Tab-separated table of C-alpha atoms and ligand atoms in Angstrom:
chain	number	residue	atom	x	y	z
A	1311	MET	CA	9.897	23.359	15.857
A	1312	GLU	CA	10.269	20.438	13.216
A	1313	ALA	CA	13.396	18.539	13.738
A	1314	LEU	CA	14.254	17.671	10.352
A	1315	LYS	CA	13.140	21.166	8.777
A	1316	GLY	CA	15.333	22.273	6.049
A	1317	VAL	CA	16.115	18.693	5.350
A	1318	LYS	CA	15.362	17.807	1.535
A	1319	ILE	CA	14.704	14.419	0.620
A	1320	LEU	CA	14.358	13.518	-3.082
A	1321	ASP	CA	12.214	10.247	-2.966
A	1322	PHE	CA	12.186	8.009	-5.421
A	1323	THR	CA	10.320	5.076	-3.165
A	1324	HIS	CA	7.345	3.022	-4.077
A	1325	VAL	CA	5.315	0.478	-2.684
A	1326	GLN	CA	5.987	0.224	1.146
A	1327	SER	CA	9.427	-0.128	2.498
A	1328	GLY	CA	10.936	3.008	1.117
A	1329	PRO	CA	7.917	5.252	1.636
A	1330	THR	CA	7.483	4.099	5.353
A	1331	CYS	CA	11.255	5.616	5.787
A	1332	THR	CA	10.157	8.697	3.659
A	1333	GLN	CA	6.978	9.287	5.657
A	1334	LEU	CA	8.797	9.259	9.044
A	1335	LEU	CA	11.399	11.364	7.783
A	1336	ALA	CA	8.490	13.838	6.249
A	1337	TRP	CA	6.695	13.514	10.128
A	1338	PHE	CA	10.091	14.902	11.490
A	1339	GLY	CA	9.741	17.996	9.454
A	1340	ALA	CA	11.957	17.047	6.469
A	1341	ASP	CA	10.738	18.503	2.885
A	1342	VAL	CA	9.956	15.112	1.285
A	1343	ILE	CA	9.692	15.253	-2.838
A	1344	LYS	CA	8.069	12.227	-4.122
A	1345	VAL	CA	9.410	11.878	-7.551
A	1346	GLU	CA	6.505	9.664	-9.542
A	1347	ARG	CA	6.304	8.646	-13.213
A	1348	PRO	CA	3.743	10.684	-15.332
A	1349	GLY	CA	0.271	9.559	-15.374
A	1350	VAL	CA	1.201	6.415	-13.467
A	1351	GLY	CA	2.707	7.648	-10.271
A	1352	ASP	CA	3.781	4.999	-7.434
A	1353	ALA	CA	1.977	1.594	-8.037
A	1354	THR	CA	0.241	1.245	-4.780
A	1355	ARG	CA	-2.148	4.536	-5.893
A	1356	LYS	CA	-4.415	2.099	-7.590
A	1357	GLN	CA	-3.871	-1.517	-5.771
A	1358	LEU	CA	-6.138	-2.414	-3.237
A	1359	VAL	CA	-8.582	0.326	-4.568
A	1360	ASP	CA	-11.870	0.739	-2.237
A	1361	VAL	CA	-13.168	3.920	-3.630
A	1362	PRO	CA	-13.154	3.926	-7.305
A	1363	GLY	CA	-11.269	7.043	-9.325
A	1364	ALA	CA	-9.703	7.616	-5.768
A	1365	ASP	CA	-5.923	6.865	-4.209
A	1366	SER	CA	-5.898	3.698	-2.528
A	1367	LEU	CA	-5.578	3.556	1.221
A	1368	TYR	CA	-2.614	1.666	0.426
A	1369	PHE	CA	-0.674	4.872	-1.260
A	1370	THR	CA	-2.544	7.211	1.184
A	1371	MET	CA	-1.259	5.859	4.385
A	1372	LEU	CA	2.138	5.681	3.480
A	1373	ASN	CA	2.547	8.949	2.001
A	1374	HIS	CA	1.306	11.507	4.277
A	1375	ASN	CA	3.448	14.916	4.471
A	1376	LYS	CA	4.841	14.340	1.299
A	1377	ARG	CA	4.726	16.611	-2.247
A	1378	SER	CA	4.384	14.634	-5.407
A	1379	LEU	CA	6.766	15.863	-8.524
A	1380	THR	CA	5.789	13.757	-12.049
A	1381	LEU	CA	8.965	13.482	-13.946
A	1382	ASN	CA	10.186	10.905	-16.746
A	1383	THR	CA	13.691	10.385	-15.546
A	1384	LYS	CA	14.390	8.679	-18.912
A	1385	ASN	CA	13.162	11.871	-21.052
A	1386	GLU	CA	16.525	14.118	-21.675
A	1387	THR	CA	14.829	17.367	-19.949
A	1388	GLY	CA	13.790	15.038	-17.055
A	1389	LYS	CA	17.151	14.078	-16.473
A	1390	GLU	CA	17.989	17.675	-16.476
A	1391	VAL	CA	15.310	18.450	-13.785
A	1392	LEU	CA	16.619	15.609	-11.765
A	1393	THR	CA	20.116	16.799	-12.005
A	1394	ARG	CA	19.392	20.059	-10.276
A	1395	LEU	CA	17.294	17.845	-7.826
A	1396	VAL	CA	20.198	16.076	-6.780
A	1397	LYS	CA	21.841	19.351	-6.496
A	1398	GLU	CA	19.344	20.796	-4.332
A	1399	CYS	CA	18.282	18.044	-2.093
A	1400	ASP	CA	20.268	16.449	1.009
A	1401	VAL	CA	19.182	12.958	1.035
A	1402	LEU	CA	18.091	10.695	-2.094
A	1403	VAL	CA	15.940	7.540	-0.921
A	1404	GLU	CA	14.902	4.909	-3.289
A	1405	ASN	CA	13.842	1.281	-3.361
A	1406	PHE	CA	13.823	0.218	-7.079
A	1407	ALA	CA	14.759	-3.072	-8.250
A	1408	PRO	CA	18.708	-3.634	-7.985
A	1409	GLY	CA	20.794	-1.516	-10.826
A	1410	ALA	CA	17.841	0.809	-11.626
A	1411	MET	CA	18.982	3.686	-10.601
A	1412	GLU	CA	22.518	3.040	-12.350
A	1413	ARG	CA	20.458	2.144	-15.676
A	1414	MET	CA	18.756	5.529	-15.120
A	1415	GLY	CA	22.251	7.090	-14.977
A	1416	PHE	CA	22.045	8.161	-11.398
A	1417	GLY	CA	23.956	5.528	-9.606
A	1418	TRP	CA	26.055	6.013	-6.508
A	1419	GLU	CA	29.106	7.770	-8.296
A	1420	GLN	CA	27.211	9.803	-10.537
A	1421	ILE	CA	25.135	11.033	-7.399
A	1422	GLN	CA	28.581	12.048	-5.768
A	1423	ALA	CA	29.601	13.433	-8.636
A	1424	ILE	CA	26.635	16.264	-9.136
A	1425	ASN	CA	26.761	16.652	-5.256
A	1426	PRO	CA	29.371	15.245	-2.599
A	1427	ARG	CA	27.126	16.009	0.083
A	1428	MET	CA	24.418	14.101	-1.095
A	1429	ILE	CA	23.296	10.689	1.199
A	1430	MET	CA	21.859	8.188	-0.992
A	1431	ALA	CA	19.946	5.450	0.904
A	1432	SER	CA	18.451	2.671	-0.607
A	1433	VAL	CA	16.094	-0.573	0.269
A	1434	LYS	CA	16.711	-3.807	-1.120
A	1435	GLY	CA	15.765	-7.411	-0.921
A	1436	PHE	CA	19.107	-8.999	-0.044
A	1437	GLY	CA	22.669	-7.569	0.553
A	1438	PRO	CA	25.739	-8.187	-1.474
A	1439	GLY	CA	25.973	-11.695	-2.330
A	1440	PRO	CA	24.175	-14.633	-4.657
A	1441	PHE	CA	20.833	-12.650	-4.160
A	1442	GLU	CA	21.707	-9.094	-4.841
A	1443	ASP	CA	20.047	-9.076	-8.071
A	1444	CYS	CA	16.689	-10.673	-6.897
A	1445	LYS	CA	13.528	-8.674	-6.791
A	1446	VAL	CA	11.611	-9.202	-3.263
A	1447	TYR	CA	8.418	-8.607	-1.503
A	1448	GLU	CA	7.409	-8.558	2.357
A	1449	ASN	CA	6.788	-12.108	2.736
A	1450	ILE	CA	10.249	-13.251	0.920
A	1451	ALA	CA	11.983	-11.376	2.953
A	1452	GLN	CA	9.769	-12.828	6.218
A	1453	CYS	CA	11.180	-16.140	4.828
A	1454	ALA	CA	14.714	-15.443	4.061
A	1455	GLY	CA	15.504	-13.354	7.081
A	1456	GLY	CA	14.608	-16.275	9.970
A	1457	ALA	CA	10.844	-15.110	10.717
A	1458	ALA	CA	8.784	-17.489	8.622
A	1459	SER	CA	11.046	-20.538	9.726
A	1460	THR	CA	10.264	-19.511	13.571
A	1461	THR	CA	6.691	-18.621	13.371
A	1462	GLY	CA	3.679	-20.909	13.613
A	1463	PHE	CA	3.220	-24.043	15.525
A	1464	ASN	CA	5.767	-26.565	15.876
A	1465	ASP	CA	3.682	-29.370	13.984
A	1466	GLY	CA	2.517	-26.730	11.288
A	1467	VAL	CA	4.105	-25.037	8.234
A	1468	PRO	CA	5.875	-21.809	8.332
A	1469	LEU	CA	3.931	-18.572	9.079
A	1470	VAL	CA	4.419	-14.918	7.578
A	1471	THR	CA	3.076	-12.388	10.489
A	1472	GLY	CA	0.892	-9.657	9.379
A	1473	ALA	CA	3.685	-7.329	11.181
A	1474	GLN	CA	5.066	-5.947	7.987
A	1475	ILE	CA	8.619	-6.677	9.144
A	1476	GLY	CA	10.134	-6.870	5.928
A	1477	ASP	CA	8.815	-3.552	4.536
A	1478	SER	CA	7.868	-1.142	7.415
A	1479	GLY	CA	10.852	-2.923	9.399
A	1480	THR	CA	13.149	-1.971	6.831
A	1481	GLY	CA	11.826	1.445	6.143
A	1482	LEU	CA	12.484	1.953	10.011
A	1483	HIS	CA	15.969	0.833	9.564
A	1484	LEU	CA	16.816	3.133	6.957
A	1485	ALA	CA	15.220	5.789	8.625
A	1486	LEU	CA	17.749	5.537	11.408
A	1487	GLY	CA	20.504	5.048	8.749
A	1488	ILE	CA	19.614	8.265	7.114
A	1489	VAL	CA	19.392	10.352	10.313
A	1490	THR	CA	22.905	8.963	11.304
A	1491	ALA	CA	24.501	10.186	8.059
A	1492	LEU	CA	23.127	13.460	8.212
A	1493	TYR	CA	24.506	13.737	11.435
A	1494	HIS	CA	27.822	12.301	10.121
A	1495	ARG	CA	27.549	15.166	7.226
A	1496	THR	CA	27.444	17.590	10.090
A	1497	HIS	CA	31.346	17.269	10.906
A	1498	SER	CA	32.665	15.424	7.490
A	1499	GLY	CA	30.749	17.347	5.097
A	1500	LYS	CA	30.187	14.679	3.067
A	1501	GLY	CA	27.353	12.237	2.026
A	1502	GLN	CA	27.540	8.418	2.183
A	1503	ARG	CA	25.807	5.403	0.944
A	1504	VAL	CA	23.207	3.874	3.274
A	1505	LEU	CA	21.958	0.419	2.443
A	1506	ALA	CA	19.330	-1.589	4.578
A	1507	SER	CA	18.516	-4.843	3.019
A	1508	MET	CA	15.123	-6.364	4.019
A	1509	GLN	CA	17.021	-9.408	5.131
A	1510	ASP	CA	19.022	-7.815	7.376
A	1511	GLY	CA	15.882	-5.823	8.783
A	1512	VAL	CA	13.981	-8.927	9.417
A	1513	LEU	CA	17.147	-10.842	10.710
A	1514	ASN	CA	17.767	-8.072	13.034
A	1515	LEU	CA	14.190	-8.419	14.699
A	1516	CYS	CA	14.469	-12.110	14.739
A	1517	ARG	CA	17.874	-11.775	16.851
A	1518	VAL	CA	16.590	-14.144	19.782
A	1519	LYS	CA	16.017	-16.730	17.015
A	1520	LEU	CA	19.631	-16.847	16.283
A	1521	ARG	CA	20.323	-16.599	19.894
A	1522	ASP	CA	18.201	-20.013	20.322
A	1523	GLN	CA	19.735	-21.463	17.362
A	1524	GLN	CA	23.051	-21.326	19.241
A	1525	ARG	CA	21.558	-22.265	22.624
A	1526	LEU	CA	20.435	-25.672	21.007
A	1527	ALA	CA	23.902	-27.012	21.157
A	1528	ALA	CA	23.980	-27.012	25.155
A	1529	GLY	CA	20.651	-28.748	25.017
A	1530	PRO	CA	16.900	-28.480	24.705
A	1531	LEU	CA	15.135	-25.299	25.056
A	1532	THR	CA	13.587	-25.630	28.216
A	1533	GLU	CA	11.270	-22.561	27.884
A	1534	TYR	CA	9.977	-24.037	24.840
A	1535	SER	CA	6.527	-25.782	25.210
A	1536	GLN	CA	7.305	-28.608	23.378
A	1537	HIS	CA	10.198	-29.019	26.057
A	1538	GLY	CA	7.234	-30.012	28.812
A	1539	GLU	CA	5.114	-32.074	25.921
A	1540	GLY	CA	8.381	-34.305	25.508
A	1541	THR	CA	8.932	-33.355	21.630
A	1542	PRO	CA	12.101	-33.620	20.883
A	1543	PHE	CA	14.338	-30.541	19.495
A	1544	GLY	CA	15.999	-31.068	15.796
A	1545	ASP	CA	19.096	-29.067	14.986
A	1546	THR	CA	17.256	-25.768	14.316
A	1547	THR	CA	15.458	-23.449	16.093
A	1548	PRO	CA	12.176	-24.788	15.906
A	1549	ARG	CA	8.218	-22.555	15.966
A	1550	ALA	CA	7.310	-21.523	19.166
A	1551	GLY	CA	3.610	-20.914	18.540
A	1552	ASN	CA	2.630	-18.582	20.985
A	1553	ASP	CA	5.391	-19.124	23.304
A	1554	SER	CA	6.910	-15.847	24.585
A	1555	GLY	CA	10.499	-15.327	23.269
A	1556	GLY	CA	12.253	-14.626	26.593
A	1557	GLY	CA	12.415	-16.455	29.861
A	1558	GLN	CA	9.114	-15.900	31.299
A	1559	PRO	CA	6.577	-18.628	29.882
A	1560	GLY	CA	3.652	-17.272	28.359
A	1561	ARG	CA	0.882	-18.357	26.187
A	1562	ILE	CA	-2.472	-16.876	24.607
A	1563	LEU	CA	-5.443	-17.864	26.431
A	1564	LYS	CA	-9.044	-18.114	25.778
A	1565	CYS	CA	-11.259	-15.463	27.609
A	1566	LYS	CA	-15.261	-15.269	28.263
A	1567	GLY	CA	-16.685	-15.288	24.338
A	1568	TRP	CA	-13.901	-16.949	22.627
A	1569	GLU	CA	-16.776	-19.467	21.001
A	1570	GLN	CA	-17.861	-16.403	19.224
A	1571	ASP	CA	-15.404	-13.681	19.496
A	1572	PRO	CA	-12.359	-14.626	17.245
A	1573	ASN	CA	-10.173	-12.060	19.218
A	1574	ALA	CA	-11.618	-12.615	23.131
A	1575	TYR	CA	-8.049	-13.798	24.112
A	1576	THR	CA	-5.714	-12.728	26.272
A	1577	TYR	CA	-1.639	-13.119	26.248
A	1578	PHE	CA	-0.676	-14.008	30.056
A	1579	ILE	CA	2.837	-14.083	31.327
A	1580	THR	CA	3.876	-16.470	34.487
A	1581	GLN	CA	6.350	-13.923	35.475
A	1582	ALA	CA	8.586	-15.593	38.173
A	1583	ALA	CA	8.056	-12.599	40.569
A	1584	ALA	CA	4.335	-12.244	40.247
A	1585	TRP	CA	3.564	-16.098	40.521
A	1586	PRO	CA	2.678	-16.080	44.355
A	1587	LYS	CA	-0.123	-13.531	43.095
A	1588	ILE	CA	-0.989	-15.530	39.919
A	1589	CYS	CA	-1.714	-18.670	42.268
A	1590	ASP	CA	-3.735	-16.104	44.304
A	1591	ALA	CA	-5.866	-14.660	41.568
A	1592	ILE	CA	-6.747	-18.041	39.676
A	1593	GLY	CA	-7.573	-20.276	42.935
A	1594	LYS	CA	-4.666	-22.147	43.309
A	1595	PRO	CA	-3.005	-20.632	46.562
A	1596	GLU	CA	-1.334	-24.124	47.284
A	1597	TRP	CA	0.688	-23.889	44.284
A	1598	LYS	CA	2.915	-21.321	46.081
A	1599	GLU	CA	4.560	-23.668	48.642
A	1600	ASP	CA	4.196	-26.903	46.441
A	1601	PRO	CA	8.085	-27.854	45.001
A	1602	ASP	CA	6.144	-28.968	41.625
A	1603	TYR	CA	5.010	-25.476	40.822
A	1604	ALA	CA	6.662	-23.188	43.266
A	1605	THR	CA	9.567	-22.283	40.792
A	1606	PRO	CA	10.339	-21.299	37.484
A	1607	ASN	CA	12.295	-24.792	36.666
A	1608	ALA	CA	9.839	-26.906	38.151
A	1609	ARG	CA	7.189	-25.407	36.186
A	1610	LEU	CA	8.533	-25.532	32.884
A	1611	THR	CA	7.914	-29.374	32.486
A	1612	ARG	CA	4.338	-28.150	33.441
A	1613	LEU	CA	3.396	-25.283	31.306
A	1614	ASN	CA	0.384	-27.026	29.668
A	1615	GLU	CA	-1.139	-27.946	33.604
A	1616	VAL	CA	-0.125	-24.457	34.513
A	1617	PHE	CA	-1.579	-22.627	31.698
A	1618	GLY	CA	-4.536	-24.872	31.668
A	1619	ALA	CA	-5.383	-23.901	34.827
A	1620	ILE	CA	-4.612	-20.210	34.345
A	1621	GLU	CA	-7.291	-20.373	31.382
A	1622	ASP	CA	-9.864	-22.115	33.286
A	1623	TRP	CA	-10.001	-18.725	35.072
A	1624	THR	CA	-9.372	-16.574	32.046
A	1625	MET	CA	-12.132	-18.071	30.608
A	1626	THR	CA	-14.700	-16.948	33.370
A	1627	LYS	CA	-13.315	-13.320	32.669
A	1628	SER	CA	-13.514	-10.692	29.760
A	1629	LYS	CA	-10.236	-10.001	28.352
A	1630	TYR	CA	-10.525	-6.373	29.741
A	1631	GLU	CA	-11.557	-7.895	32.968
A	1632	VAL	CA	-8.254	-10.024	32.946
A	1633	MET	CA	-6.495	-6.971	32.306
A	1634	ASP	CA	-8.199	-5.127	35.074
A	1635	ILE	CA	-7.713	-7.772	37.881
A	1636	CYS	CA	-4.022	-8.761	36.967
A	1637	ASN	CA	-2.307	-5.063	36.453
A	1638	PRO	CA	-3.126	-4.278	39.787
A	1639	LEU	CA	-1.069	-7.576	40.692
A	1640	ASP	CA	1.617	-6.608	38.395
A	1641	ILE	CA	0.987	-9.686	36.437
A	1642	PRO	CA	1.863	-8.745	33.118
A	1643	VAL	CA	-1.662	-9.714	30.613
A	1644	GLY	CA	-2.431	-8.057	27.389
A	1645	PRO	CA	-5.984	-8.341	25.697
A	1646	ILE	CA	-5.926	-9.507	21.777
A	1647	LEU	CA	-7.139	-6.412	20.222
A	1648	SER	CA	-9.073	-6.527	16.766
A	1649	MET	CA	-8.063	-3.595	14.089
A	1650	LYS	CA	-11.828	-2.985	14.960
A	1651	GLU	CA	-11.260	-2.181	18.772
A	1652	ILE	CA	-8.045	-0.182	17.955
A	1653	ALA	CA	-9.649	2.162	15.449
A	1654	ALA	CA	-12.337	2.801	18.171
A	1655	GLU	CA	-9.556	3.268	20.935
A	1656	GLN	CA	-10.002	6.798	22.275
A	1657	SER	CA	-6.733	6.764	23.882
A	1658	LEU	CA	-4.986	5.817	20.364
A	1659	ARG	CA	-6.547	8.848	19.032
A	1660	ASP	CA	-5.709	11.332	22.062
A	1661	THR	CA	-2.143	10.655	21.316
A	1662	GLY	CA	-1.962	10.781	17.323
A	1663	THR	CA	-1.238	7.446	17.200
A	1664	ILE	CA	-4.806	6.736	15.246
A	1665	VAL	CA	-5.504	9.881	13.075
A	1666	GLU	CA	-8.635	10.765	10.775
A	1667	VAL	CA	-7.183	12.533	7.814
A	1668	ASP	CA	-9.453	14.404	5.021
A	1669	HIS	CA	-8.817	13.673	1.372
A	1670	PRO	CA	-10.254	15.686	-1.590
A	1671	GLU	CA	-10.947	12.398	-3.513
A	1672	ARG	CA	-12.011	9.984	-0.652
A	1673	GLY	CA	-12.966	11.738	2.191
A	1674	ALA	CA	-12.180	10.812	5.756
A	1675	TYR	CA	-9.670	8.092	6.675
A	1676	LEU	CA	-8.355	6.437	9.495
A	1677	THR	CA	-4.528	6.091	9.378
A	1678	VAL	CA	-1.812	4.999	11.936
A	1679	GLY	CA	0.379	8.595	12.637
A	1680	CYS	CA	3.697	8.618	13.768
A	1681	PRO	CA	4.599	6.163	16.198
A	1682	VAL	CA	7.384	8.190	17.453
A	1683	LYS	CA	6.519	11.135	19.709
A	1684	LEU	CA	9.075	13.936	19.961
A	1685	SER	CA	8.248	16.482	22.919
A	1686	ALA	CA	9.248	19.531	20.619
A	1687	SER	CA	8.946	18.319	17.504
A	1688	PRO	CA	4.944	16.563	17.159
A	1689	ALA	CA	4.239	14.927	13.919
A	1690	ASP	CA	1.392	16.908	12.241
A	1691	VAL	CA	-0.156	14.291	9.891
A	1692	GLN	CA	-1.400	15.684	6.464
A	1693	ARG	CA	-3.018	13.768	3.352
A	1694	SER	CA	-0.771	12.361	0.790
A	1695	PRO	CA	-0.326	13.865	-2.312
A	1696	LEU	CA	-1.984	13.950	-5.536
A	1697	LEU	CA	-0.314	12.158	-8.630
A	1698	GLY	CA	1.965	15.908	-9.912
A	1699	GLU	CA	0.118	17.869	-7.402
A	1700	HIS	CA	3.309	19.792	-6.682
A	1701	ASN	CA	4.843	20.021	-10.047
A	1702	ASP	CA	4.637	23.627	-10.355
A	1703	GLU	CA	5.476	24.527	-6.786
A	1704	ILE	CA	8.597	22.288	-6.989
A	1705	LEU	CA	9.934	23.603	-10.191
A	1706	ARG	CA	9.153	27.288	-9.306
A	1707	ASP	CA	10.354	26.872	-5.574
A	1708	VAL	CA	12.606	24.441	-4.992
A	1709	LEU	CA	14.672	24.446	-8.878
A	1710	GLY	CA	14.018	27.809	-9.847
A	1711	TYR	CA	12.374	27.512	-13.032
A	1712	ASP	CA	10.518	30.333	-14.214
A	1713	GLY	CA	9.090	31.916	-17.343
A	1714	GLU	CA	10.553	30.256	-20.707
A	1715	ASP	CA	12.558	27.628	-18.573
A	1716	LEU	CA	9.205	26.684	-16.716
A	1717	GLU	CA	7.846	26.612	-19.859
A	1718	ALA	CA	10.205	24.314	-21.754
A	1719	VAL	CA	10.024	22.159	-18.826
A	1720	TRP	CA	6.413	21.230	-19.257
A	1721	ASN	CA	6.554	21.474	-23.049
A	1722	SER	CA	9.179	18.849	-22.870
A	1723	GLY	CA	7.057	16.246	-21.710
A	1724	ALA	CA	9.384	15.401	-18.798
A	1725	VAL	CA	6.515	16.060	-16.142
A	1726	GLY	CA	3.732	14.683	-17.676
A	1727	ASP	CA	0.336	16.822	-19.081
A	1728	ARG	CA	-0.062	20.425	-17.252
A	1729	PRO	CA	-3.045	20.855	-15.206
A	1730	ALA	CA	-5.879	22.078	-16.771
A	1731	GLN	CA	-6.474	25.085	-14.124
A	1732	ALA	CA	-2.586	25.683	-14.555
A	1733	ALA	CA	-2.474	25.761	-18.130
A	1734	GLU	CA	-2.925	29.508	-19.173
B	2596	LIG	N1	10.829	7.987	-14.875
B	2596	LIG	C1	11.008	6.915	-15.657
B	2596	LIG	N2	11.180	5.687	-15.354
B	2596	LIG	C2	10.835	5.636	-13.891
B	2596	LIG	C3	10.752	6.311	-13.172
B	2596	LIG	C4	10.368	7.569	-13.489
B	2596	LIG	N3	10.058	8.402	-12.818
B	2596	LIG	N4	10.411	5.554	-11.770
B	2596	LIG	C5	10.795	3.895	-12.207
B	2596	LIG	N5	10.978	4.256	-13.365
B	2596	LIG	C6	11.762	2.977	-14.118
B	2596	LIG	C7	12.982	2.203	-13.013
B	2596	LIG	O1	13.949	3.128	-13.614
B	2596	LIG	C8	13.064	1.163	-13.737
B	2596	LIG	O2	12.931	0.909	-14.986
B	2596	LIG	P1	14.140	-0.171	-15.215
B	2596	LIG	O3	13.704	-1.567	-14.609
B	2596	LIG	O4	13.983	-0.173	-17.184
B	2596	LIG	O5	15.542	0.389	-14.934
B	2596	LIG	C9	11.146	0.828	-13.515
B	2596	LIG	O6	10.722	1.705	-13.656
B	2596	LIG	C10	10.765	-0.059	-12.105
B	2596	LIG	O7	11.841	-0.420	-11.344
B	2596	LIG	P2	11.506	-1.520	-10.476
B	2596	LIG	O8	12.195	-2.805	-11.211
B	2596	LIG	O9	11.689	-1.217	-9.100
B	2596	LIG	O10	9.926	-1.637	-10.362
B	2596	LIG	P3	9.091	-3.234	-10.125
B	2596	LIG	O11	7.487	-2.847	-9.931
B	2596	LIG	O12	9.189	-4.323	-11.432
B	2596	LIG	O13	9.588	-4.122	-8.726
B	2596	LIG	C11	9.990	-4.354	-6.376
B	2596	LIG	C12	8.732	-3.666	-7.636
B	2596	LIG	C13	9.422	-3.942	-5.394
B	2596	LIG	C14	10.086	-5.723	-6.722
B	2596	LIG	C15	11.550	-3.725	-6.726
B	2596	LIG	O14	10.994	-2.512	-6.785
B	2596	LIG	C16	12.389	-4.072	-5.294
B	2596	LIG	O15	12.767	-5.115	-5.424
B	2596	LIG	N6	12.832	-3.418	-4.792
B	2596	LIG	C17	13.624	-3.257	-3.944
B	2596	LIG	C18	13.332	-4.142	-2.603
B	2596	LIG	C19	11.945	-3.732	-1.840
B	2596	LIG	O16	11.771	-2.219	-1.307
B	2596	LIG	N7	10.902	-4.571	-1.815
B	2596	LIG	C20	9.732	-4.098	-1.450
B	2596	LIG	C21	8.422	-3.421	-2.077
B	2596	LIG	S1	7.235	-3.257	-0.727
B	2596	LIG	O17	6.749	-4.326	-0.334
């Protein structure tokens, strides 16, 4: 049974942040009606195109299980259709530039007046304040949310990360806000405004770095490699390279084949409890009792030497052999997996984390399925809709247009040109 069955989402999202959110809600069973500009659609349909003429992977991988309605919301009939949609739906989700919904005539006040039960959820780059009017993309959010200043090596430039913490991360935050507001509505009977700003979302994910900013007042951050290397700390949380963010030192270390394979590496954590087993495994049993190495505090000023010795050992093994040896010993390690390896990983296929989907324009492609698994409500990944694929179906079944009324909507141009097979 789909957990969100019966919940209708009016989906005005585009690009990545908003679509991630509504895709999750669709996987949990909501009916997601994606509204797009006639003849144009979500800009990502035609970005990073790999199969000429087909919707891009950028679009298809973010818009599964949705229905597509093309609607010009600046056309008078389009506004009437949109008003009916607002009455029918439970949640409106949007991530337009600030002020776009208001300019369309569908700001929070108008939405509440049309349907007091409606939840209106938005992603914006920034929350209220000096930057609230700015347009924002992923990497800007990573920079403004504190991630870039704390990512990279201490002697290098700030770095952005491949994990889309600004877009997909904020989409996740917004989805939680929406489900929470839906729960609140079950006893209040009222909708509410839900806002997830990308800066807030990134900062939430960088919480440990604000922790370290405050710890600096009490002295050097001893678990950072730069402490043992004798590099003084400044007055702000530094970039920590591949140091682990917690109290158990860790590093990325070379494994056998690293000279040819850019991903022949493992992450290795010197968890305190596992230290004796680490010493035995790497052939340094004397370090178990030696006061210079035996305790976590003693090791903090020797991390380069410690990890150097561990790397001498990991370089004699493949990243999978390191995993096979360390796991039974409760030593936390993890291989650096390439996207090629992840795509081929059978266990990820078995759990529905990697899914092969068929698409009428582009054929079969791989996507990432729902990352959250509900035991009674498993997600069934369905291909993304073609532009305007569900126009007739939504106008009839959701909004009750029929006969002349339906013809009038088509003839107004509000939903674009009628597809050849439907026009008769
Ligand atoms: N019918 C008629 N008009 C429509 C429409 C429809 N169905 N759908 C959208 N439009 C209009 C909007 O009303 C808006 O018009 P106005 O500017 O005249 O009010 C316009 O299309 C485009 O909106 P936009 O400014 O949001 O689009 P953009 O491509 O210029 O900016 C982005 C994109 C992402 C920078 C901006 O939307 C934004 O900052 N969003 C919030 C933050 C966010 O989500 N960023 C993450 C994006 S993923 O990296």
